[in-house]
XYZ file of C-alpha atoms in Angstrom:
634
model
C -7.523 17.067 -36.387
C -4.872 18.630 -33.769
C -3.534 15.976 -31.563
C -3.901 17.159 -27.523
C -0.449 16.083 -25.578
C -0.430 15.594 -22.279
C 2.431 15.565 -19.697
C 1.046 13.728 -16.814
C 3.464 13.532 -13.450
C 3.626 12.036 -10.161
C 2.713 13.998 -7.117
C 3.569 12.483 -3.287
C 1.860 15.313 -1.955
C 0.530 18.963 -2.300
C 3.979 20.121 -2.438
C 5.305 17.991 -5.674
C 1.842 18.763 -7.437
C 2.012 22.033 -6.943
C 5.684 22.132 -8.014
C 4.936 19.671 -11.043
C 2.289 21.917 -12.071
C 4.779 25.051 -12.231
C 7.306 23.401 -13.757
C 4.996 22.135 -17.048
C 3.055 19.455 -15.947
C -0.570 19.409 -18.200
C -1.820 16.734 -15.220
C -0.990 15.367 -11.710
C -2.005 12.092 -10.391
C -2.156 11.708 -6.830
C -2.968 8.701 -4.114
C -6.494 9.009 -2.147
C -6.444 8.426 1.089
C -6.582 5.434 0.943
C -6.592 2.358 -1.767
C -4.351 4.211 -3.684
C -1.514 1.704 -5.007
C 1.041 3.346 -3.243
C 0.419 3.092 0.419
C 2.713 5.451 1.364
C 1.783 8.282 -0.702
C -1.712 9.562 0.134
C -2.954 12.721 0.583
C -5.879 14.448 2.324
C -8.975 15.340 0.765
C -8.559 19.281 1.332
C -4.867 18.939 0.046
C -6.531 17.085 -3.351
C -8.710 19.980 -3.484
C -6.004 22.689 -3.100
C -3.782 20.620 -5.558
C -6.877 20.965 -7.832
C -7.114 24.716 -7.717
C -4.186 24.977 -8.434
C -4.177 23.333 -11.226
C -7.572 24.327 -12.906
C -6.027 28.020 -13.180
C -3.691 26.572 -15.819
C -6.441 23.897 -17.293
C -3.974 20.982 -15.857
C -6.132 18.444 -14.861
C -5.857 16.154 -10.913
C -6.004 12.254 -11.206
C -6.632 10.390 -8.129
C -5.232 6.904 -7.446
C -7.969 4.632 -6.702
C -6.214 1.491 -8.072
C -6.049 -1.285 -5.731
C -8.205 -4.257 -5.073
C -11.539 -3.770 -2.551
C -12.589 -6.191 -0.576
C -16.364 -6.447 0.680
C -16.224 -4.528 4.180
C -14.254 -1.705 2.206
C -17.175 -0.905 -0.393
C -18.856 1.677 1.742
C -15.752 3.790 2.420
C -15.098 3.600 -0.982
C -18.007 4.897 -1.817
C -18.000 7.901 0.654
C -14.134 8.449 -0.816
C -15.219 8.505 -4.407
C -18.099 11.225 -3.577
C -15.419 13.339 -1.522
C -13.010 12.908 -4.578
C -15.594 14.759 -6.584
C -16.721 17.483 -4.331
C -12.924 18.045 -4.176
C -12.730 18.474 -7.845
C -10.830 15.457 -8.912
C -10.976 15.260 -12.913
C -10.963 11.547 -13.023
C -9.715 8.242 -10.772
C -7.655 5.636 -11.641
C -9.121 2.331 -10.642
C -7.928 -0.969 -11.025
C -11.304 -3.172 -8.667
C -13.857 -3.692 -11.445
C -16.673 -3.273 -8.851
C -15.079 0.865 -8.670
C -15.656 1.529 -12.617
C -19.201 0.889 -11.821
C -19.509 2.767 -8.194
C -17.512 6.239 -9.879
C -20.035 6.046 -12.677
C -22.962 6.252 -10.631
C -21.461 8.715 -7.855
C -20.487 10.923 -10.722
C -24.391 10.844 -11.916
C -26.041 11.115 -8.912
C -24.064 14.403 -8.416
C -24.098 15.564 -11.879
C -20.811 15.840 -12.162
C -18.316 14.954 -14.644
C -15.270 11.976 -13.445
C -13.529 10.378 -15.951
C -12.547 6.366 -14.821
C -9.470 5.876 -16.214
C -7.746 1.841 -16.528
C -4.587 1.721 -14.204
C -2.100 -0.267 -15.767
C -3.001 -2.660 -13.216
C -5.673 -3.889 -15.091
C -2.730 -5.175 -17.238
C -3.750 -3.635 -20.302
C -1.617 -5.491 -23.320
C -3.933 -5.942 -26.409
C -6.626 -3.607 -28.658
C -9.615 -6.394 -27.644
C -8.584 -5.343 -23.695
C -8.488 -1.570 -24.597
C -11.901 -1.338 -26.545
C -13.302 -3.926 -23.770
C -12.579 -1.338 -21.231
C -13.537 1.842 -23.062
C -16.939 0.032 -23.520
C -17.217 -0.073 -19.737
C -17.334 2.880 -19.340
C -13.361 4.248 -19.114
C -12.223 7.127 -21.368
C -8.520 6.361 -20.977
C -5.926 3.250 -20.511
C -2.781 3.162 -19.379
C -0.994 0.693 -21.305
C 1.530 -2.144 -20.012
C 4.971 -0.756 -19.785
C 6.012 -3.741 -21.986
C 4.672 -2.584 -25.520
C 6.517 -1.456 -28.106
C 5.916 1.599 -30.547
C 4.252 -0.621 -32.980
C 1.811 -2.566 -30.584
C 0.800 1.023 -29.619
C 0.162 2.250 -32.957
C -2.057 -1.056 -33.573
C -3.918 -0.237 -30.993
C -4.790 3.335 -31.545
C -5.499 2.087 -35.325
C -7.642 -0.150 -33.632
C -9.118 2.037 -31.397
C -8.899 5.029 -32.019
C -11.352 6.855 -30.073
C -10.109 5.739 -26.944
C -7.168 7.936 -25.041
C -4.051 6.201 -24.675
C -1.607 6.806 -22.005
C 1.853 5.137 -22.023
C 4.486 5.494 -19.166
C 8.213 7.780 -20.363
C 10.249 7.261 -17.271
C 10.606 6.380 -13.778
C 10.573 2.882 -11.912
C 9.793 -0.303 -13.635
C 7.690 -3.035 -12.303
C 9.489 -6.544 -13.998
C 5.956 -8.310 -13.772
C 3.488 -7.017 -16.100
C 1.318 -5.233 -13.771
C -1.206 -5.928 -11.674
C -0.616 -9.658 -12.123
C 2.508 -9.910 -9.087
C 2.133 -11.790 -6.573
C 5.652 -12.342 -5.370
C 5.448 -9.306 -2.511
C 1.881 -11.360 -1.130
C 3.779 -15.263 -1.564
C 6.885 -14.118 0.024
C 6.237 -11.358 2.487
C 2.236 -11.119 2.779
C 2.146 -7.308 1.666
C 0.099 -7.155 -1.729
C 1.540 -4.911 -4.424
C -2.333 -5.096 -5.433
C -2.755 -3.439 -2.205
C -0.528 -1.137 -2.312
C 2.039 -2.292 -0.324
C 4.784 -3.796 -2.629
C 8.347 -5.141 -0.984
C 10.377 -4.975 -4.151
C 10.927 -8.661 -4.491
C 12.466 -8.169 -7.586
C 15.227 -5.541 -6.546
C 16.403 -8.855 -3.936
C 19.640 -10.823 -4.549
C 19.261 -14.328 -5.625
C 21.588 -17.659 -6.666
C 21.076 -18.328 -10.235
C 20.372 -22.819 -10.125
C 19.966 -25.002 -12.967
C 18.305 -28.499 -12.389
C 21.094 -30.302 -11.841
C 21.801 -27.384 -8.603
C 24.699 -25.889 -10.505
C 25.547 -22.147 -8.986
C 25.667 -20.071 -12.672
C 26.934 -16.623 -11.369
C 27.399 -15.438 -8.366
C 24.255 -14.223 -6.596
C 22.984 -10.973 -8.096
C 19.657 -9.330 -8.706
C 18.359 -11.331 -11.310
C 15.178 -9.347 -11.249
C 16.117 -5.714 -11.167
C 15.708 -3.703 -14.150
C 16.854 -0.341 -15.450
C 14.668 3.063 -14.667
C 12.501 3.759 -17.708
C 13.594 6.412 -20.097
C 11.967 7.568 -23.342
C 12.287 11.070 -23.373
C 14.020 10.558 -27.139
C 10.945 8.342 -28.405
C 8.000 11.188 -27.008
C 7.375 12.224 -30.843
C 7.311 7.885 -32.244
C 5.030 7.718 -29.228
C 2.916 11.002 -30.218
C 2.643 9.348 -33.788
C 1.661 6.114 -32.684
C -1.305 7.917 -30.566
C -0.033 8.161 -26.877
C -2.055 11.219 -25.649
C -0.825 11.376 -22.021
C 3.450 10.755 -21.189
C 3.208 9.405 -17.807
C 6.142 9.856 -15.342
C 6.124 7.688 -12.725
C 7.300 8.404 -8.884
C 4.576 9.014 -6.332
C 7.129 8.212 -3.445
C 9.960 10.370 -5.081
C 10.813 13.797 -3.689
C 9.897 17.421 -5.000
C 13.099 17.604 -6.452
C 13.208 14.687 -8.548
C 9.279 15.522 -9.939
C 10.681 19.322 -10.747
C 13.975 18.073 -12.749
C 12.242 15.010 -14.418
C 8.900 17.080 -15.175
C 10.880 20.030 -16.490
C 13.398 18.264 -18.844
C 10.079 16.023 -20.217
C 7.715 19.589 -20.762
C 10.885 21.355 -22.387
C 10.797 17.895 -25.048
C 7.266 18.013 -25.081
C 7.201 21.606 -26.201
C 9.922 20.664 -29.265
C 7.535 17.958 -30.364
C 4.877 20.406 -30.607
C 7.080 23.313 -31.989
C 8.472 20.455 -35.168
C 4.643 18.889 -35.512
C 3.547 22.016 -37.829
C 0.124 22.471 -35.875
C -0.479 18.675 -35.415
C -0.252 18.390 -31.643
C -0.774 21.146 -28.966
C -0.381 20.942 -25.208
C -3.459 20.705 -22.962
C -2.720 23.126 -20.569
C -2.005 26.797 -20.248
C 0.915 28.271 -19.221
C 4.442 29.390 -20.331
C 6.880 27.803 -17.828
C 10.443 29.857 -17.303
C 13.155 27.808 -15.263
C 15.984 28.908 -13.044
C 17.882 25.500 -14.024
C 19.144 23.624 -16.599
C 17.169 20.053 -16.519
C 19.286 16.862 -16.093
C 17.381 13.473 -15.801
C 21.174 11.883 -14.398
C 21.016 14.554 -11.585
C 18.562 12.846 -10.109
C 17.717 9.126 -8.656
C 17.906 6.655 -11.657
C 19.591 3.112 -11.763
C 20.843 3.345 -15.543
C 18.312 4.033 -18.009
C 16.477 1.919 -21.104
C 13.523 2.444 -23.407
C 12.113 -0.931 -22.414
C 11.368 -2.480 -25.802
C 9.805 0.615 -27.286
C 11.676 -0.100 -29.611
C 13.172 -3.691 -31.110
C 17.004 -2.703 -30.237
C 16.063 -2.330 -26.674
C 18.556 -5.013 -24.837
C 20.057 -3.466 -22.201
C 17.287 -3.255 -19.748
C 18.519 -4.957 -16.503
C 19.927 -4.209 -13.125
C 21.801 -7.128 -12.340
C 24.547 -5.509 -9.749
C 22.618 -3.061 -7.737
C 18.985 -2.289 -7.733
C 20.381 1.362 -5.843
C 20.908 4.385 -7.479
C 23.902 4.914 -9.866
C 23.204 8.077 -11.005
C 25.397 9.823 -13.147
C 28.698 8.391 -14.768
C 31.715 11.252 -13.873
C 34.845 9.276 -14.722
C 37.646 7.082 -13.375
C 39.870 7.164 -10.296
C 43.254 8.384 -11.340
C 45.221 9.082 -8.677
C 44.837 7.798 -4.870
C 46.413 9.311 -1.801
C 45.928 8.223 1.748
C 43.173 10.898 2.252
C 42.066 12.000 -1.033
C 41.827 11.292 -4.850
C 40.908 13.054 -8.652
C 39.068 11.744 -11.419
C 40.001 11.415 -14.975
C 37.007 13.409 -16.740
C 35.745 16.662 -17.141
C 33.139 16.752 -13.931
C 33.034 19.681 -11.385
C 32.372 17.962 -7.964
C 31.263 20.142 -5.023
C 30.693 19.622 -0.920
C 28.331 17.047 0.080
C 27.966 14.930 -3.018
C 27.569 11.868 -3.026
C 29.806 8.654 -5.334
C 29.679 5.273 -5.573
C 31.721 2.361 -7.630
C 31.482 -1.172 -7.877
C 34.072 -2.812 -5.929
C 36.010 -5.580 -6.867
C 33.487 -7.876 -5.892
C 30.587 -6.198 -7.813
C 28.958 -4.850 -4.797
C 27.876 -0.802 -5.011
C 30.228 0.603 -2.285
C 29.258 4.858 -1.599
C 30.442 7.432 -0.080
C 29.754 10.868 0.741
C 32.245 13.959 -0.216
C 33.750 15.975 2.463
C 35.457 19.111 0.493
C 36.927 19.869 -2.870
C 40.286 21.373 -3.380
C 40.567 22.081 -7.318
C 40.336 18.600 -8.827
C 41.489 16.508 -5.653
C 38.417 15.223 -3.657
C 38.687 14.741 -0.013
C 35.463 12.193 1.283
C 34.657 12.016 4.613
C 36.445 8.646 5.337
C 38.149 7.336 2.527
C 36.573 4.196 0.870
C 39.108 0.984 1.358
C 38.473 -0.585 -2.302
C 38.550 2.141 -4.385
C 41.285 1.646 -6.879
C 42.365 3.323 -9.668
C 40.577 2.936 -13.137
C 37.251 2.519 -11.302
C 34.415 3.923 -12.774
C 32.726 6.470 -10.435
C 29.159 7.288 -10.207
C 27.594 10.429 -8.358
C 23.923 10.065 -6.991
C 23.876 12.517 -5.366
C 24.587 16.191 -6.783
C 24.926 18.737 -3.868
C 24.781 21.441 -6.544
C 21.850 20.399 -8.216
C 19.848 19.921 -5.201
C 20.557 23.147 -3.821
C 19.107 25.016 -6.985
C 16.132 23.038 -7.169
C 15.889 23.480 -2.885
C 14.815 26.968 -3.854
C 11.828 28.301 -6.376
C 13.202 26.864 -9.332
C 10.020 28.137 -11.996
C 7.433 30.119 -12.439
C 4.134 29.342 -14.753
C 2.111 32.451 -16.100
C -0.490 32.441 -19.063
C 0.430 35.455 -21.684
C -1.919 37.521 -22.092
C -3.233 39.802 -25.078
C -4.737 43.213 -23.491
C -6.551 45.868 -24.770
C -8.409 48.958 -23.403
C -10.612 51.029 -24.992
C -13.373 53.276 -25.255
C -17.130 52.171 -24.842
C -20.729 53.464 -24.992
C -20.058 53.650 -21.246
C -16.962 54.196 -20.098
C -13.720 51.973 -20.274
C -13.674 48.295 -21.754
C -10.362 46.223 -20.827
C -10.016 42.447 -22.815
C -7.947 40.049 -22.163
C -7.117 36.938 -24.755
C -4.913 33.730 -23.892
C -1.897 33.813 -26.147
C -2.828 31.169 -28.695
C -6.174 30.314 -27.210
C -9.638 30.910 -27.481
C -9.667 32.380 -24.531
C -11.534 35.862 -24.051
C -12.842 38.155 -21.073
C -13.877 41.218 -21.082
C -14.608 43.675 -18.239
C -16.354 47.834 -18.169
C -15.505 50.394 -16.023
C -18.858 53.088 -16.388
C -18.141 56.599 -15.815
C -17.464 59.597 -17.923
C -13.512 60.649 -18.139
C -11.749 63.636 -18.458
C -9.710 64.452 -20.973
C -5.858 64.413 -20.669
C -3.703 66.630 -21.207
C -1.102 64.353 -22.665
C -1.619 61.264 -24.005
C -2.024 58.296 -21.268
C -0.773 55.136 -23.298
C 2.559 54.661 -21.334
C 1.178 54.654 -17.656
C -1.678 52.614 -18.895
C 0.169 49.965 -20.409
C 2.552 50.203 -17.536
C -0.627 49.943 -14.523
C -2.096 47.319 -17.189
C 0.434 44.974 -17.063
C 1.295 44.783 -13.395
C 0.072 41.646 -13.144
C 3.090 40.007 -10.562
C 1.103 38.410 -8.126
C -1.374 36.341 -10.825
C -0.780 33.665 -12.812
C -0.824 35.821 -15.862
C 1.730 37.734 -17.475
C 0.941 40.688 -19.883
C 2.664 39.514 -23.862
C 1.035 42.448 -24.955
C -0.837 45.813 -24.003
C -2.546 48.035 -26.550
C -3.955 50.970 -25.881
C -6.744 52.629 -28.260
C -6.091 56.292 -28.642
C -9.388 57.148 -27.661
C -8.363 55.841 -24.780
C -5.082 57.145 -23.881
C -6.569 60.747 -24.414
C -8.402 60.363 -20.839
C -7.291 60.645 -17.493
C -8.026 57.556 -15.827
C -6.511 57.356 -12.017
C -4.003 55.189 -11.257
C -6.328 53.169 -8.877
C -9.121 53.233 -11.573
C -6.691 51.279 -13.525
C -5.521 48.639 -10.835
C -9.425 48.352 -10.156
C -9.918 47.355 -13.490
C -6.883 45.196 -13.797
C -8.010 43.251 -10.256
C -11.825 42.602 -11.937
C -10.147 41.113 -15.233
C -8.331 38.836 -13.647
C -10.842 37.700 -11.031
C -13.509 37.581 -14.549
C -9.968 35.263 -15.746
C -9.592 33.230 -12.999
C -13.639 32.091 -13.161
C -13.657 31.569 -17.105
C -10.897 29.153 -16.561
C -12.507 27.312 -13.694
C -15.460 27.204 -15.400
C -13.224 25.661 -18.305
C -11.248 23.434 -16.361
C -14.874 21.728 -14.805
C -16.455 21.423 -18.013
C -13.419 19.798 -20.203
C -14.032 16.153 -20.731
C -12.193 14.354 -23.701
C -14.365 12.918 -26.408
C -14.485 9.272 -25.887
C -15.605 9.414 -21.936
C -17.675 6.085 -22.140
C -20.947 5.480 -21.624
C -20.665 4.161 -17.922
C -21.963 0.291 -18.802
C -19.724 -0.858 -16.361
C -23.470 -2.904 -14.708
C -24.380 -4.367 -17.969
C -22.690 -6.839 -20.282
C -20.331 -5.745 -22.996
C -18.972 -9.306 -24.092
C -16.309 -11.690 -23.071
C -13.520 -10.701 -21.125
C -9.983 -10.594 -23.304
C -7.418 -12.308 -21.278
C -4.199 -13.814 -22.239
C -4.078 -17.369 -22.340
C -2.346 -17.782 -18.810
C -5.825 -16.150 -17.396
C -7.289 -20.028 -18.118
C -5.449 -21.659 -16.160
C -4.868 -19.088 -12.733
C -8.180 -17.387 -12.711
C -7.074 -15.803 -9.657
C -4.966 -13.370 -12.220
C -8.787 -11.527 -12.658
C -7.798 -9.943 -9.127
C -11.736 -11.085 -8.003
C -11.757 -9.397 -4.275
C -15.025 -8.437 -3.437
C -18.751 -9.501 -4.719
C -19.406 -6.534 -7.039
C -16.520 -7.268 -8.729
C -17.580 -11.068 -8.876
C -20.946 -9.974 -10.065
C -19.492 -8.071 -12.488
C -17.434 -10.518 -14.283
C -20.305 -12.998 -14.096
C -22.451 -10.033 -16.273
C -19.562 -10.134 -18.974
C -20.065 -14.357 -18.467
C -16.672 -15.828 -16.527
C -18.525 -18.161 -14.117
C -15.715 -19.546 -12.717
C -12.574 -17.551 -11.819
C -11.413 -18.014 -8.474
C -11.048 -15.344 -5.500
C -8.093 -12.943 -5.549
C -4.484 -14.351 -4.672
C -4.917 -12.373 -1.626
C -7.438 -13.748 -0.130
C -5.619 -17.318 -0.491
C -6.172 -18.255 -3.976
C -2.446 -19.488 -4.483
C -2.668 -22.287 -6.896
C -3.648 -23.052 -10.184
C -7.459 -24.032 -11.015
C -6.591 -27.765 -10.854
C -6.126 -27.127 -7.392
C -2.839 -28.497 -6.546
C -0.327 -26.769 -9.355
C 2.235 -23.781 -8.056
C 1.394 -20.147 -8.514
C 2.748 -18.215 -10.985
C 3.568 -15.571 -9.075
C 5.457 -12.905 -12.052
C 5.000 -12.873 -15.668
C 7.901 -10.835 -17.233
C 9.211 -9.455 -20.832
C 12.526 -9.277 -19.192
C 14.358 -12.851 -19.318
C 17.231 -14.176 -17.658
C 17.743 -16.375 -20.525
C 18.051 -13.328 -22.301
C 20.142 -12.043 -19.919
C 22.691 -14.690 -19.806
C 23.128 -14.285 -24.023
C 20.686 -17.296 -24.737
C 17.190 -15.853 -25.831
C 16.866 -18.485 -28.811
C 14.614 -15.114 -30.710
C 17.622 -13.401 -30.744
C 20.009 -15.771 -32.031
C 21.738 -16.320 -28.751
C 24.325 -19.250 -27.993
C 23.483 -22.526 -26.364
C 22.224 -23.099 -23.095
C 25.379 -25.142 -20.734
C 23.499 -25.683 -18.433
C 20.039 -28.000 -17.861
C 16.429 -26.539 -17.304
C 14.453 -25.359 -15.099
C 16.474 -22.762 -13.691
C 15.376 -21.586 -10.541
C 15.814 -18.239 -8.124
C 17.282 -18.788 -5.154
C 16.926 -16.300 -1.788
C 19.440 -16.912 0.699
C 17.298 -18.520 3.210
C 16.800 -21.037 0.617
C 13.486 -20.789 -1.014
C 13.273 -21.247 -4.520
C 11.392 -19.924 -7.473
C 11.088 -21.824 -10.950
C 11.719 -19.950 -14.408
C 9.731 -20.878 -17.237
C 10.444 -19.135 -20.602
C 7.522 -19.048 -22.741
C 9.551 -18.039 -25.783
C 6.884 -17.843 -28.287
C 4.771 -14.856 -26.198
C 8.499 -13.803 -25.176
C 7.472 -14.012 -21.526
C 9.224 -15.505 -18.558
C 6.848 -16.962 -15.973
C 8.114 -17.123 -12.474
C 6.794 -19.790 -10.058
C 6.265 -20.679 -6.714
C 7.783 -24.134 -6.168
C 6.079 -26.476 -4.068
């Protein structure tokens, strides 16, 4: 059975949707209004519905962002937003609340329409018995923790199989497993369950062992790498990830066309080399006006993140900022200027950085060019030579993708002919089953010379669709009448309008197998948890009394409120909060993860993280889950 692949990409707004979209994109996810986990990246209703227009013409599909925690005197509106989410046209939601798997079920059938629910990731999603727990509630699709590797994917599609996977390929990465952070609410009182994360883990802290020993000096323990697996898409294909999910709803439109175009262009390979196994799930042949170049654009170093086993070299340690692109060393200094040992072209108004001497990320922004000599606007006072150098910020790069930088048409197959009543144009998608068919009545003249050349020509003027004509063939019957010029373009127009509804009719009526059977009122068993779930029930993210009532159905009778509504402790009542639990350790880090064979420990546990106001937070290294646990001390 032919695998469908799915390249699903961030969109801030209308604009980087509609640009995603055009430069490959089979789906866009989007924030709502509101309760979207990004907080700063929602969009208006009639922009969702434009976005999905858009989109439908190419069968791409629009996800909304629904994925934050509810609380009681929000239930209404969220209501009234899921049932404007479908008039809009929305193809599914992405929830996280329990109590919205239930309300988008019923909204959906009350308006007989069809709206996927698919798991955020924030319903931390790490095991087979979570996956098939969640599909029986009524989801169609997961999005799996960043933290799994190619083989606990392919486990779980071998486990279940009939549920759609989705698996994140680049952008941002969360430290915590997700959904389960509660630093940003301890520290700063802004939920990243609410959308409204502060990036605890991109802060500086002192590194203390128990007996207050200083290890390093103070860095970003925390920060990690940007995802990149753009050289694992066809391991992940194979191990049943249907949808590649590129992450950035706060990134700009040129960072979602570079990113989204490089990631379609691999896409396409995998499908080219699969021999018929996979196809793409959208329409559309996607021509660029750039070379993509995932350095070129905002990254801090990448890593695959344990996709695989020789995935180390995750962290972020010196900056959490963007490095960018590596372009070679200082060479020479002058009082005003330098060059670089390396083959980079540099042009006016990029932007470099280094690491000083003192490991801090030091930038600078370039004033003119002169050959290989580059003038900044004030020359930084600890560059030296031998630095590496970093640019961040490509002037050239950005003014290319400033402009249209793609264009998306569907290639058609056309052919005119002669019927019982006149004139009969077809079109067929290139490689789909995709068919229309329009008739012109009327009785033609013959033509004195044959027509074929000015109807293929009027035939295939399709510039201001989203079609493009691969092919025109003309029956002879037909090319030996005069048809008009405007008789042509008349027929032309009513095939593409006959188009444009066959695929909107498409587009609404595509729902993967494996939708769910919308239980998410009844009982479907126990709820799979890892073990820490025992012992800080507030980890269930409980905010609101459907969701309560809904874990009481599945029978948890106990688990406490959400952390944000001041649930801070363990269930004994008195314990700390753990407020992160991580794959990435600093044990690890340091060279002493005892799974790997590392050296000894010199120094005596707990170590803590220290911020420079002086609050503390314990490690814990769980070695046998391979999890570090990160506390609030008392």
């Amino acid at each position: 059975m032919q695998q469908t692949l799915e390249l699903l990409a961030p969109a801030k707004n209308l604009e980087c949707g509609i640009a995603a979209i055009d430069h490959g994109a089979d789906a866009v996810y989007v924030g709502a209004p509101i309760l979207g986990a990004r907080a700063a990246a929602g969009n208006t209703i009639e922009d969702i519905r434009q976005l999905c227009q858009h989109a439908h013409r190419f069968l791409a599909r629009v996800y909304v962002t629904v994925n934050t925690l509810v609380y009681d005197h929000e239930l209404a509106t969220a209501r009234q937003l899921v049932e404007d989410l479908c008039e809009a046209g929305a193809d599914a939601l992405l929830v996280q609340d329990m109590a919205l798997v239930g309300i988008v079920r019923e909204v959906a059938s009350q308006r007989g329409v069809k709206m996927e629910v698919h798991a955020s990731t924030q319903t931390d999603n790490r095991s087979a018995e979570k996956v098939e727990w969640l599909h029986r509630l009524g989801c169609s699709r997961v999005v799996l923790a960043r933290e799994l590797s190619i083989d606990d994917i392919k486990a779980i599609h071998e486990r279940v199989p009939y549920v759609q996977l989705e698996a994140f390929v680049h952008g941002a990465l969360c430290v915590s497993y997700s959904g389960v952070c509660y630093a940003s609410q301890y520290c700063f009182g802004r939920s990243a369950n609410r959308g409204e994360c502060a990036q605890f883990c991109r802060l500086k802290f002192q590194l203390v062992d128990a007996d207050g020993r200083h290890l390093d000096h103070p860095r970003h323990w925390l920060s990690l790498r940007d995802l990149s697996r753009i050289d694992h898409l066809q391991a992940m294909a194979e191990a049943g990830v249907s949808s590649f999910k590129i992450e950035g709803r706060l990134k700009d439109v040129a960072y979602v066309k570079n990113v989204v175009a490089a990631y379609s262009r691999r896409l396409d390979e995998v499908v080219a080399a699969s021999g018929g196994r996979f196809r793409r799930a959208s329409l559309g042949k996607v021509t660029l006006a750039f070379t993509p170049h995932l350095h070129k654009t905002f990254n801090r170093g990448f890593t695959g993140y344990f996709i695989t086993p020789k995935e180390t070299d995750i962290a972020s340690p010196d900056t959490p900022k963007a490095l960018g692109e590596f372009v070679g060393r200082v060479k020479e200094l002058r009082r005003d200027s330098f060059n670089v040992a390396g083959t980079a072209a540099f042009s006016n108004g990029d932007g470099l950085c280094f690491f000083d001497k003192d490991h801090e990320l030091q930038g600078f922004r370039v004033n003119r060019v002169v050959g290989n000599r580059i003038f900044p606007l004030r020359m930084p006072a600890q560059l030296k030579p031998g630095m590496g150098l970093y640019r961040n910020a490509d002037a050239a790069m950005d003014k290319v993708l400033s402009r249209k930088s793609a264009e998306r048409r569907i290639p058609l197959h056309l052919h005119l002919a002669v019927s019982d009543g006149g004139l009969l144009l077809s079109a067929s998608v290139v490689g789909q089953d995709v068919i229309c068919k329009v008739e012109m009545e009327g009785a033609f003249e013959p033509a004195q010379q044959l027509q074929a050349a000015n109807m293929e020509r009027q035939l295939s003027r399709l510039g201001n669709t989203c079609y493009e004509a691969a092919e025109v063939i003309v029956d002879d019957a037909a090319a030996k009448c005069f048809v008009p010029s405007s008789t042509l373009a008349e027929l032309r127009r009513r095939l593409v309008e006959r188009l444009d509804q066959k695929l909107a009719q498409l587009a609404k009526a595509s729902q993967p197998a494996g939708s769910g059977e919308g239980l998410a009122h009844t009982a479907v068993g126990s709820v799979p948890h890892p073990p820490l779930y025992d012992t800080f029930s507030y980890l269930y993210n409980i905010a609101n009394a459907e969701s309560r009532l809904f874990y009481e159905r599945q029978g948890l009778k106990d688990a406490g409120e959400a952390f944000e509504l001041g649930n801070t402790v363990a269930d004994d009542g008195h314990s700390p909060a753990v407020l992160m639990q991580c794959r990435h350790c600093v044990r690890r880090l340091l060279g002493c993860c005892t799974r790997d064979g590392g050296g000894k420990p010199s120094w005596r546990e707990p170590l803590s993280l220290q911020l420079p106001d002086g609050r503390r937070f314990r490690l814990q290294f769980d070695c046998r889950q391979c999890q570090m646990l990160v506390y609030a001390e008392n």
